[in-house]
GROMACS .gro file of C-alpha atoms in nm:
model
  255
    1MET     CA    1   6.742  16.374   5.197
    2LEU     CA    2   6.777  16.405   4.867
    3ARG     CA    3   7.105  16.381   4.867
    4ALA     CA    4   7.095  16.033   5.106
    5VAL     CA    5   6.802  15.864   4.875
    6ALA     CA    6   7.048  15.970   4.581
    7GLU     CA    7   7.412  15.780   4.710
    8ALA     CA    8   7.158  15.494   4.797
    9VAL     CA    9   6.993  15.463   4.483
   10SER     CA   10   7.363  15.540   4.272
   11LYS     CA   11   7.478  15.170   4.489
   12MET     CA   12   7.184  14.958   4.353
   13ASP     CA   13   7.195  14.693   4.221
   14MET     CA   14   6.913  14.782   3.877
   15ASP     CA   15   6.897  14.370   3.827
   16ASP     CA   16   6.739  14.355   4.213
   17THR     CA   17   6.348  14.379   4.249
   18PRO     CA   18   6.152  14.706   4.264
   19PRO     CA   19   6.068  14.557   4.626
   20SER     CA   20   6.388  14.516   4.719
   21MET     CA   21   6.479  14.903   4.595
   22GLY     CA   22   6.207  15.022   4.754
   23GLN     CA   23   6.319  14.873   5.083
   24VAL     CA   24   6.635  15.016   5.085
   25ILE     CA   25   6.494  15.399   4.993
   26HIS     CA   26   6.265  15.408   5.251
   27ARG     CA   27   6.510  15.309   5.483
   28VAL     CA   28   6.744  15.640   5.433
   29VAL     CA   29   6.371  15.839   5.438
   30ARG     CA   30   6.289  15.713   5.742
   31GLU     CA   31   6.631  15.739   5.899
   32ALA     CA   32   6.641  16.076   5.787
   33THR     CA   33   6.268  16.192   5.969
   34GLY     CA   34   6.316  16.021   6.205
   35VAL     CA   35   5.960  15.862   6.161
   36ASP     CA   36   5.923  15.545   6.178
   37ASP     CA   37   5.571  15.482   6.007
   38PRO     CA   38   5.534  15.785   5.782
   39TYR     CA   39   5.185  15.603   5.617
   40ARG     CA   40   5.034  15.571   5.946
   41GLU     CA   41   4.782  15.798   5.851
   42VAL     CA   42   4.703  15.636   5.537
   43LYS     CA   43   4.707  15.311   5.705
   44ASP     CA   44   4.449  15.413   5.934
   45ARG     CA   45   4.217  15.641   5.680
   46PHE     CA   46   4.194  15.359   5.429
   47ASN     CA   47   4.141  15.093   5.763
   48ALA     CA   48   3.853  15.271   5.804
   49LEU     CA   49   3.760  15.327   5.469
   50ALA     CA   50   3.794  14.975   5.351
   51LEU     CA   51   3.566  14.857   5.724
   52SER     CA   52   3.321  15.070   5.640
   53LEU     CA   53   3.257  14.897   5.371
   54TYR     CA   54   3.225  14.538   5.507
   55GLU     CA   55   2.897  14.490   5.552
   56ARG     CA   56   2.856  14.551   5.184
   57LEU     CA   57   3.089  14.349   5.036
   58LYS     CA   58   2.951  14.048   5.233
   59SER     CA   59   2.621  14.130   5.138
   60MET     CA   60   2.809  14.135   4.735
   61VAL     CA   61   2.879  13.748   4.793
   62ARG     CA   62   2.594  13.647   4.994
   63GLU     CA   63   2.397  13.755   4.762
   64SER     CA   64   2.578  13.617   4.433
   65ASP     CA   65   2.521  13.333   4.224
   66ASP     CA   66   2.939  13.203   4.305
   67PRO     CA   67   3.007  13.383   4.685
   68PHE     CA   68   3.375  13.229   4.560
   69ASP     CA   69   3.455  13.363   4.259
   70THR     CA   70   3.291  13.701   4.380
   71ALA     CA   71   3.487  13.687   4.748
   72VAL     CA   72   3.782  13.659   4.546
   73ARG     CA   73   3.757  13.914   4.264
   74LEU     CA   74   3.668  14.213   4.534
   75ALA     CA   75   4.004  14.075   4.728
   76VAL     CA   76   4.120  14.193   4.402
   77ALA     CA   77   3.948  14.503   4.412
   78GLY     CA   78   4.159  14.592   4.759
   79ASN     CA   79   4.469  14.569   4.549
   80ILE     CA   80   4.408  14.920   4.407
   81ILE     CA   81   4.507  15.097   4.785
   82ASP     CA   82   4.836  15.050   4.707
   83PHE     CA   83   5.028  15.393   4.773
   84GLY     CA   84   5.397  15.210   4.644
   85VAL     CA   85   5.220  15.280   4.287
   86ARG     CA   86   4.975  15.589   4.316
   87SER     CA   87   4.910  15.860   4.593
   88ASP     CA   88   4.568  15.954   4.417
   89ILE     CA   89   4.412  15.672   4.517
   90ASP     CA   90   4.048  15.807   4.688
   91GLU     CA   91   3.665  15.584   4.774
   92GLU     CA   92   3.573  15.695   4.405
   93SER     CA   93   3.904  15.515   4.293
   94LEU     CA   94   3.763  15.270   4.524
   95GLU     CA   95   3.486  15.173   4.435
   96LEU     CA   96   3.555  15.199   4.045
   97SER     CA   97   3.805  14.904   4.113
   98ILE     CA   98   3.507  14.672   4.296
   99SER     CA   99   3.304  14.778   3.973
  100GLU     CA  100   3.603  14.620   3.702
  101SER     CA  101   3.682  14.391   3.936
  102LEU     CA  102   3.361  14.197   3.919
  103ALA     CA  103   3.303  14.220   3.559
  104TRP     CA  104   3.695  14.179   3.468
  105PRO     CA  105   3.675  13.829   3.245
  106LEU     CA  106   3.891  13.593   3.464
  107GLU     CA  107   4.182  13.379   3.276
  108ASP     CA  108   3.998  13.034   3.134
  109GLY     CA  109   4.038  12.794   3.401
  110ALA     CA  110   4.188  13.008   3.657
  111LEU     CA  111   3.923  13.056   3.929
  112ASP     CA  112   3.810  12.748   3.943
  113ALA     CA  113   4.238  12.560   3.934
  114LEU     CA  114   4.194  12.841   4.298
  115ARG     CA  115   3.872  12.674   4.423
  116ARG     CA  116   4.002  12.329   4.402
  117ALA     CA  117   4.424  12.399   4.534
  118VAL     CA  118   4.158  12.581   4.853
  119ASP     CA  119   3.930  12.272   4.945
  120SER     CA  120   4.213  12.008   4.921
  121ALA     CA  121   4.492  12.216   5.116
  122ASP     CA  122   4.496  12.138   5.488
  123ASP     CA  123   4.771  12.475   5.572
  124ILE     CA  124   4.700  12.770   5.358
  125LEU     CA  125   4.953  13.089   5.380
  126TYR     CA  126   4.789  13.387   5.237
  127VAL     CA  127   5.053  13.692   5.199
  128GLY     CA  128   4.894  13.960   5.239
  129ASP     CA  129   5.002  14.315   5.088
  130ASN     CA  130   4.845  14.674   5.195
  131ALA     CA  131   4.674  14.788   5.514
  132GLY     CA  132   4.229  14.879   5.387
  133GLU     CA  133   4.310  14.557   5.147
  134ILE     CA  134   4.284  14.357   5.405
  135VAL     CA  135   3.938  14.396   5.440
  136PHE     CA  136   3.876  14.305   5.138
  137ASP     CA  137   4.111  13.916   5.224
  138ARG     CA  138   3.918  13.910   5.496
  139VAL     CA  139   3.575  13.839   5.318
  140MET     CA  140   3.745  13.638   5.081
  141ILE     CA  141   3.915  13.446   5.363
  142GLU     CA  142   3.587  13.374   5.500
  143GLU     CA  143   3.458  13.221   5.229
  144MET     CA  144   3.687  13.031   5.329
  145ASP     CA  145   3.823  12.706   5.583
  146ALA     CA  146   3.956  12.979   5.786
  147ASP     CA  147   4.080  12.722   6.006
  148LYS     CA  148   4.268  12.629   5.751
  149VAL     CA  149   4.415  12.956   5.710
  150THR     CA  150   4.758  13.188   5.827
  151PHE     CA  151   4.776  13.549   5.716
  152ALA     CA  152   5.130  13.633   5.710
  153VAL     CA  153   5.216  14.087   5.753
  154ARG     CA  154   5.578  14.242   5.716
  155GLY     CA  155   5.801  14.297   6.022
  156ALA     CA  156   5.798  14.622   5.966
  157PRO     CA  157   5.650  14.937   5.831
  158ILE     CA  158   5.734  15.040   5.466
  159ILE     CA  159   5.500  15.229   5.217
  160ASN     CA  160   5.111  15.143   5.347
  161ASP     CA  161   5.234  14.743   5.354
  162VAL     CA  162   5.007  14.567   5.596
  163THR     CA  163   5.171  14.541   6.005
  164MET     CA  164   5.011  14.317   6.282
  165ARG     CA  165   4.872  14.660   6.432
  166ASP     CA  166   4.642  14.600   6.084
  167ALA     CA  167   4.581  14.320   6.089
  168VAL     CA  168   4.438  14.350   6.427
  169GLU     CA  169   4.278  14.687   6.349
  170VAL     CA  170   4.034  14.528   6.122
  171GLY     CA  171   3.912  14.297   6.278
  172LEU     CA  172   4.145  14.002   6.096
  173ALA     CA  173   4.340  13.848   6.394
  174ASP     CA  174   4.056  13.750   6.545
  175LEU     CA  175   3.956  13.508   6.242
  176VAL     CA  176   4.294  13.366   6.163
  177PRO     CA  177   4.621  13.335   6.332
  178ILE     CA  178   4.873  13.617   6.175
  179ILE     CA  179   5.270  13.572   6.201
  180GLU     CA  180   5.510  13.873   6.076
  181ASN     CA  181   5.732  13.767   5.822
  182GLY     CA  182   6.075  13.972   5.929
  183SER     CA  183   6.110  14.172   5.701
  184ASP     CA  184   6.049  14.593   5.617
  185ALA     CA  185   6.071  14.526   5.250
  186PRO     CA  186   5.700  14.594   5.000
  187GLY     CA  187   5.712  14.215   4.909
  188THR     CA  188   5.846  13.869   5.056
  189ILE     CA  189   6.225  13.869   4.938
  190LEU     CA  190   6.300  13.505   5.148
  191SER     CA  191   6.599  13.527   5.214
  192ASP     CA  192   6.563  13.915   5.381
  193CYS     CA  193   6.231  13.774   5.616
  194SER     CA  194   6.314  13.498   5.939
  195GLN     CA  195   6.404  13.201   5.997
  196GLU     CA  196   6.095  13.063   6.130
  197PHE     CA  197   5.861  13.308   5.824
  198ARG     CA  198   6.084  13.058   5.603
  199GLU     CA  199   5.985  12.770   5.792
  200ARG     CA  200   5.654  12.857   5.811
  201PHE     CA  201   5.643  12.946   5.428
  202LEU     CA  202   5.752  12.612   5.310
  203ARG     CA  203   5.523  12.444   5.568
  204ALA     CA  204   5.223  12.521   5.382
  205ASP     CA  205   5.084  12.361   5.127
  206LEU     CA  206   4.944  12.625   4.962
  207ILE     CA  207   5.070  12.983   4.925
  208ILE     CA  208   4.830  13.295   4.803
  209ALA     CA  209   5.018  13.608   4.751
  210LYS     CA  210   4.836  13.938   4.682
  211GLY     CA  211   4.942  14.172   4.516
  212GLN     CA  212   5.217  14.331   4.289
  213GLY     CA  213   5.544  14.290   4.542
  214ASN     CA  214   5.453  14.009   4.599
  215TYR     CA  215   5.422  13.823   4.258
  216GLU     CA  216   5.806  14.051   4.191
  217THR     CA  217   5.941  13.857   4.490
  218LEU     CA  218   5.800  13.528   4.522
  219SER     CA  219   5.733  13.503   4.111
  220GLN     CA  220   5.999  13.157   4.130
  221ALA     CA  221   5.984  13.056   4.501
  222PRO     CA  222   5.936  12.729   4.594
  223GLY     CA  223   5.601  12.563   4.665
  224ARG     CA  224   5.276  12.588   4.494
  225ILE     CA  225   5.158  12.910   4.482
  226PHE     CA  226   4.839  13.172   4.393
  227PHE     CA  227   4.866  13.457   4.260
  228VAL     CA  228   4.585  13.734   4.291
  229LEU     CA  229   4.699  14.053   4.255
  230LYS     CA  230   4.548  14.407   4.004
  231VAL     CA  231   4.770  14.489   3.766
  232LYS     CA  232   4.920  14.837   3.841
  233CYS     CA  233   5.206  14.867   3.560
  234PRO     CA  234   5.315  14.838   3.242
  235VAL     CA  235   5.597  14.628   3.332
  236ILE     CA  236   5.427  14.378   3.542
  237ALA     CA  237   5.196  14.367   3.206
  238ARG     CA  238   5.427  14.342   2.969
  239ASP     CA  239   5.570  13.987   3.241
  240ILE     CA  240   5.226  13.889   3.297
  241GLY     CA  241   5.117  13.934   2.923
  242CYS     CA  242   4.844  14.155   3.002
  243GLU     CA  243   4.704  14.498   3.033
  244VAL     CA  244   4.713  14.757   3.299
  245GLY     CA  245   4.389  14.748   3.539
  246ALA     CA  246   4.313  14.355   3.460
  247VAL     CA  247   4.224  14.098   3.687
  248ILE     CA  248   4.479  13.810   3.807
  249VAL     CA  249   4.465  13.531   3.998
  250ARG     CA  250   4.718  13.240   3.817
  251GLU     CA  251   4.902  13.026   3.927
  252ARG     CA  252   5.360  13.025   3.966
  253ALA     CA  253   5.430  12.878   3.612
  254GLY     CA  254   5.649  12.493   3.700
  255PHE     CA  255   5.464  12.378   3.982
   0.00000   0.00000   0.00000
């Protein structure tokens, strides 16, 4: 398998995004192992862990002075559940992420801009990132008008990214419509997504894109996009202009 991965890497375009490269590598891994969803056990475990925290997260939101602010920060906290970046995530690191996200100073005006965009939008596409994390997304969506929201998942298993099965597992599919993007990339590479998804993406008047993979692949995409993520590597930190660990709510430049 290592030889197959090395051969795939040797043929890559180094100007491609990390999600594009990850897509190729993990296709090789799945083919070599014969396992369609190597991270299934991890995803099930973190879906269950996040669900066990759901009522406490809801209480945090209800008891806060600004429920929407708290819900957004909790959504970012859940973004730590990313096995494409680190493999040592546990309940303790998740609790630390919650504490840090609730206390982190957001960029001036960022939260209010997102709040106004959510309130004024009629059609919101929320592009998810990881299993487990989607419970935190659910908490945020419940502070929005869920009737306006459609949630997007990956079209096939890739690392611990969210799939339709995960959305159903955590009850998100009972809250909002779920659509697959038709791609097995750990991000949203529009050219690799289904025509149905691309049309849905272009039709939305607001897109909320969770996580680094979606930031890397949608930074130049059309439409009004807000990126909501926890910065987990120096490359993204340099691009955004922040430190590793930062809580980011930012509208795509140039809209």
